[in-house]
Amino acid sequence: MVKRWFLIILAALSLAGCGYNDFQRLDEASKSAWSEVLNQYQRRADLVPNIVATVKGEASFEQDTLTKVIEARAKATSIQVTPETLNNPEAFNKFQQAQGELSSALSRLMAVSENYPNLKANQAFRDLRVTLEGTENRITVARNRYIQTVQEYNVLARSFPTNLTAKVFSYAPKPNFTVQNEAQISTPPTVDFSAPKK
């Protein structure tokens, strides 16, 4: 009986020193941070119908731009996100791409709206635009927090001796946010101040 208790105490002490509890804490922290990212993405998706309805009031507005925003929102909200998405790089990337397409479509909508003075003067549109900008900032903050929690988790999963615990309990490193157009943004922009040829 004493031997059995000794083995239980030894197992408990070895689990405490192997990072098991740290894996649990960081896994929960990353799930919580991910929930906040989803919360902010949902906030943005909820704004889109109001923005589209306001823009539709401008009769001459580009219908193609509105259609792309509506389609991008539908695609972004159709992807079912579960806690397992965090551990599946393919599903995570698919979700990221859909959110990127919505960001791109909304950016195009805001850029095109500059050409419509009536729309720019519309108070409801201005309010929605400010709310959208605030939401985009919240998304950035939430994604940064998620990136930090995943970094801590991944460092724990790869560091010795906790990497042994990670292997025993199948705690694989989690995927992180990536930039879709990394090659494009790493190329310096070309700036040309010469006068255009006539």
CSV table of C-alpha atoms in Angstrom, one decimal:
chain,number,residue,atom,x,y,z
A,1,MET,CA,0.0,0.0,0.0
A,2,VAL,CA,2.8,2.4,0.9
A,3,LYS,CA,4.5,1.5,-2.4
A,4,ARG,CA,1.3,2.4,-4.3
A,5,TRP,CA,1.0,5.8,-2.6
A,6,PHE,CA,4.7,6.4,-3.2
A,7,LEU,CA,4.2,5.8,-7.0
A,8,ILE,CA,1.1,8.1,-7.1
A,9,ILE,CA,3.0,10.9,-5.4
A,10,LEU,CA,6.0,10.3,-7.7
A,11,ALA,CA,3.8,10.4,-10.7
A,12,ALA,CA,2.1,13.6,-9.5
A,13,LEU,CA,5.4,15.3,-8.9
A,14,SER,CA,6.8,14.2,-12.2
A,15,LEU,CA,3.7,15.5,-14.0
A,16,ALA,CA,3.9,18.8,-12.2
A,17,GLY,CA,7.5,19.3,-13.2
A,18,CYS,CA,7.0,18.2,-16.8
A,19,GLY,CA,4.9,21.2,-17.9
A,20,TYR,CA,1.6,19.3,-18.1
A,21,ASN,CA,-0.2,22.1,-16.2
A,22,ASP,CA,1.5,24.7,-18.3
A,23,PHE,CA,0.2,23.0,-21.4
A,24,GLN,CA,-3.3,23.1,-20.0
A,25,ARG,CA,-3.1,26.7,-19.0
A,26,LEU,CA,-1.7,27.9,-22.4
A,27,ASP,CA,-4.1,25.7,-24.3
A,28,GLU,CA,-7.0,27.4,-22.5
A,29,ALA,CA,-5.4,30.8,-23.0
A,30,SER,CA,-5.1,30.3,-26.7
A,31,LYS,CA,-8.7,29.1,-27.0
A,32,SER,CA,-9.9,32.1,-25.0
A,33,ALA,CA,-7.8,34.5,-27.3
A,34,TRP,CA,-9.2,32.7,-30.3
A,35,SER,CA,-12.7,33.2,-29.1
A,36,GLU,CA,-12.0,36.9,-28.9
A,37,VAL,CA,-10.7,36.9,-32.5
A,38,LEU,CA,-13.9,35.2,-33.6
A,39,ASN,CA,-16.0,37.7,-31.5
A,40,GLN,CA,-14.4,40.6,-33.4
A,41,TYR,CA,-14.8,38.9,-36.8
A,42,GLN,CA,-18.5,38.4,-36.0
A,43,ARG,CA,-18.8,42.0,-35.0
A,44,ARG,CA,-17.4,43.0,-38.4
A,45,ALA,CA,-19.7,40.5,-40.2
A,46,ASP,CA,-22.7,42.0,-38.4
A,47,LEU,CA,-21.7,45.5,-39.7
A,48,VAL,CA,-21.6,44.5,-43.3
A,49,PRO,CA,-25.4,44.3,-43.9
A,50,ASN,CA,-25.8,47.8,-42.5
A,51,ILE,CA,-23.0,49.2,-44.6
A,52,VAL,CA,-24.4,47.5,-47.8
A,53,ALA,CA,-27.9,48.8,-47.1
A,54,THR,CA,-26.6,52.3,-46.6
A,55,VAL,CA,-24.5,52.2,-49.7
A,56,LYS,CA,-27.3,50.8,-51.8
A,57,GLY,CA,-29.1,54.0,-51.2
A,58,GLU,CA,-26.6,55.6,-53.5
A,59,ALA,CA,-28.3,54.7,-56.8
A,60,SER,CA,-25.2,55.0,-59.0
A,61,PHE,CA,-22.9,53.0,-56.7
A,62,GLU,CA,-20.9,50.2,-58.3
A,63,GLN,CA,-23.0,47.1,-58.0
A,64,ASP,CA,-20.0,44.8,-58.6
A,65,THR,CA,-18.3,46.1,-55.5
A,66,LEU,CA,-21.3,45.5,-53.3
A,67,THR,CA,-21.8,42.0,-54.7
A,68,LYS,CA,-18.2,41.1,-53.8
A,69,VAL,CA,-18.7,42.4,-50.2
A,70,ILE,CA,-21.9,40.4,-49.8
A,71,GLU,CA,-20.3,37.2,-51.3
A,72,ALA,CA,-17.2,37.6,-49.1
A,73,ARG,CA,-19.3,38.0,-46.0
A,74,ALA,CA,-21.3,34.9,-46.9
A,75,LYS,CA,-18.2,32.9,-47.4
A,76,ALA,CA,-16.5,34.2,-44.2
A,77,THR,CA,-19.6,33.4,-42.1
A,78,SER,CA,-20.2,30.0,-43.7
A,79,ILE,CA,-17.0,28.4,-42.3
A,80,GLN,CA,-17.8,26.5,-39.1
A,81,VAL,CA,-15.1,27.2,-36.6
A,82,THR,CA,-14.5,24.8,-33.7
A,83,PRO,CA,-11.8,24.4,-31.1
A,84,GLU,CA,-10.3,21.7,-33.4
A,85,THR,CA,-9.7,24.4,-36.1
A,86,LEU,CA,-6.9,25.7,-33.9
A,87,ASN,CA,-5.0,22.4,-34.3
A,88,ASN,CA,-5.8,21.9,-38.0
A,89,PRO,CA,-3.5,24.1,-40.1
A,90,GLU,CA,-5.5,23.5,-43.3
A,91,ALA,CA,-8.9,24.5,-41.7
A,92,PHE,CA,-7.2,27.4,-40.0
A,93,ASN,CA,-5.7,28.6,-43.3
A,94,LYS,CA,-9.1,28.3,-45.0
A,95,PHE,CA,-10.7,30.4,-42.3
A,96,GLN,CA,-7.9,33.0,-42.6
A,97,GLN,CA,-8.4,33.2,-46.4
A,98,ALA,CA,-12.1,33.8,-46.1
A,99,GLN,CA,-11.6,36.6,-43.5
A,100,GLY,CA,-8.9,38.1,-45.7
A,101,GLU,CA,-11.2,38.2,-48.7
A,102,LEU,CA,-13.8,40.0,-46.6
A,103,SER,CA,-11.2,42.5,-45.4
A,104,SER,CA,-10.2,43.1,-49.0
A,105,ALA,CA,-13.7,43.5,-50.3
A,106,LEU,CA,-14.5,46.0,-47.5
A,107,SER,CA,-11.3,47.9,-48.2
A,108,ARG,CA,-12.3,48.1,-51.9
A,109,LEU,CA,-15.8,49.3,-50.9
A,110,MET,CA,-14.4,52.1,-48.7
A,111,ALA,CA,-12.0,53.2,-51.4
A,112,VAL,CA,-14.7,53.3,-54.1
A,113,SER,CA,-17.0,55.2,-51.8
A,114,GLU,CA,-14.6,58.2,-51.9
A,115,ASN,CA,-15.9,58.8,-55.4
A,116,TYR,CA,-19.5,59.4,-54.2
A,117,PRO,CA,-19.9,62.7,-52.5
A,118,ASN,CA,-23.5,62.0,-51.5
A,119,LEU,CA,-22.4,58.8,-49.8
A,120,LYS,CA,-19.5,60.5,-48.1
A,121,ALA,CA,-21.9,63.1,-46.8
A,122,ASN,CA,-24.3,60.5,-45.4
A,123,GLN,CA,-24.1,60.5,-41.6
A,124,ALA,CA,-25.1,56.9,-41.2
A,125,PHE,CA,-22.4,55.8,-43.7
A,126,ARG,CA,-19.8,57.9,-41.8
A,127,ASP,CA,-20.8,56.4,-38.5
A,128,LEU,CA,-20.7,52.9,-40.0
A,129,ARG,CA,-17.3,53.6,-41.5
A,130,VAL,CA,-15.9,54.8,-38.1
A,131,THR,CA,-17.4,51.7,-36.4
A,132,LEU,CA,-15.8,49.4,-39.1
A,133,GLU,CA,-12.4,51.1,-38.6
A,134,GLY,CA,-12.7,50.6,-34.8
A,135,THR,CA,-13.7,46.9,-35.4
A,136,GLU,CA,-10.7,46.4,-37.7
A,137,ASN,CA,-8.5,47.8,-34.9
A,138,ARG,CA,-10.1,45.4,-32.4
A,139,ILE,CA,-9.5,42.5,-34.8
A,140,THR,CA,-5.8,43.4,-34.9
A,141,VAL,CA,-5.5,43.6,-31.1
A,142,ALA,CA,-7.3,40.3,-30.7
A,143,ARG,CA,-5.2,38.6,-33.3
A,144,ASN,CA,-2.0,39.9,-31.6
A,145,ARG,CA,-3.1,38.5,-28.3
A,146,TYR,CA,-3.8,35.1,-30.0
A,147,ILE,CA,-0.4,35.2,-31.6
A,148,GLN,CA,1.3,35.8,-28.3
A,149,THR,CA,-0.6,32.9,-26.5
A,150,VAL,CA,0.2,30.5,-29.4
A,151,GLN,CA,3.8,31.6,-29.3
A,152,GLU,CA,4.0,30.7,-25.6
A,153,TYR,CA,2.3,27.4,-26.2
A,154,ASN,CA,4.6,26.5,-29.1
A,155,VAL,CA,7.7,27.4,-27.2
A,156,LEU,CA,6.6,25.1,-24.4
A,157,ALA,CA,5.9,22.3,-26.9
A,158,ARG,CA,9.3,22.6,-28.4
A,159,SER,CA,11.5,23.2,-25.3
A,160,PHE,CA,13.2,20.5,-23.4
A,161,PRO,CA,12.0,18.8,-21.2
A,162,THR,CA,8.5,19.9,-21.8
A,163,ASN,CA,8.7,18.7,-25.4
A,164,LEU,CA,8.8,15.1,-24.0
A,165,THR,CA,5.4,15.8,-22.3
A,166,ALA,CA,4.2,17.2,-25.6
A,167,LYS,CA,5.1,14.1,-27.4
A,168,VAL,CA,3.6,11.8,-24.8
A,169,PHE,CA,0.3,13.7,-24.7
A,170,SER,CA,0.3,14.6,-28.5
A,171,TYR,CA,0.5,18.3,-27.9
A,172,ALA,CA,1.5,19.5,-31.3
A,173,PRO,CA,2.4,23.1,-32.0
A,174,LYS,CA,-0.6,25.3,-33.0
A,175,PRO,CA,-0.8,27.1,-36.3
A,176,ASN,CA,-0.5,30.8,-36.2
A,177,PHE,CA,-1.8,33.7,-38.3
A,178,THR,CA,0.1,34.2,-41.5
A,179,VAL,CA,0.1,36.8,-44.2
A,180,GLN,CA,-1.5,35.6,-47.4
A,181,ASN,CA,0.6,37.7,-49.7
A,182,GLU,CA,4.0,37.5,-47.9
A,183,ALA,CA,6.1,37.7,-51.1
A,184,GLN,CA,4.1,40.7,-52.3
A,185,ILE,CA,4.5,42.7,-49.2
A,186,SER,CA,8.1,41.9,-48.7
A,187,THR,CA,8.9,43.6,-52.1
A,188,PRO,CA,9.6,47.3,-51.6
A,189,PRO,CA,7.1,49.5,-53.3
A,190,THR,CA,8.2,51.4,-56.4
A,191,VAL,CA,8.0,55.2,-55.9
A,192,ASP,CA,8.2,57.4,-59.1
A,193,PHE,CA,7.9,61.1,-58.7
A,194,SER,CA,8.7,61.9,-62.4
A,195,ALA,CA,6.0,63.7,-64.3
A,196,PRO,CA,3.8,61.5,-66.5
A,197,LYS,CA,4.7,61.5,-70.2
A,198,LYS,CA,2.4,63.4,-72.5
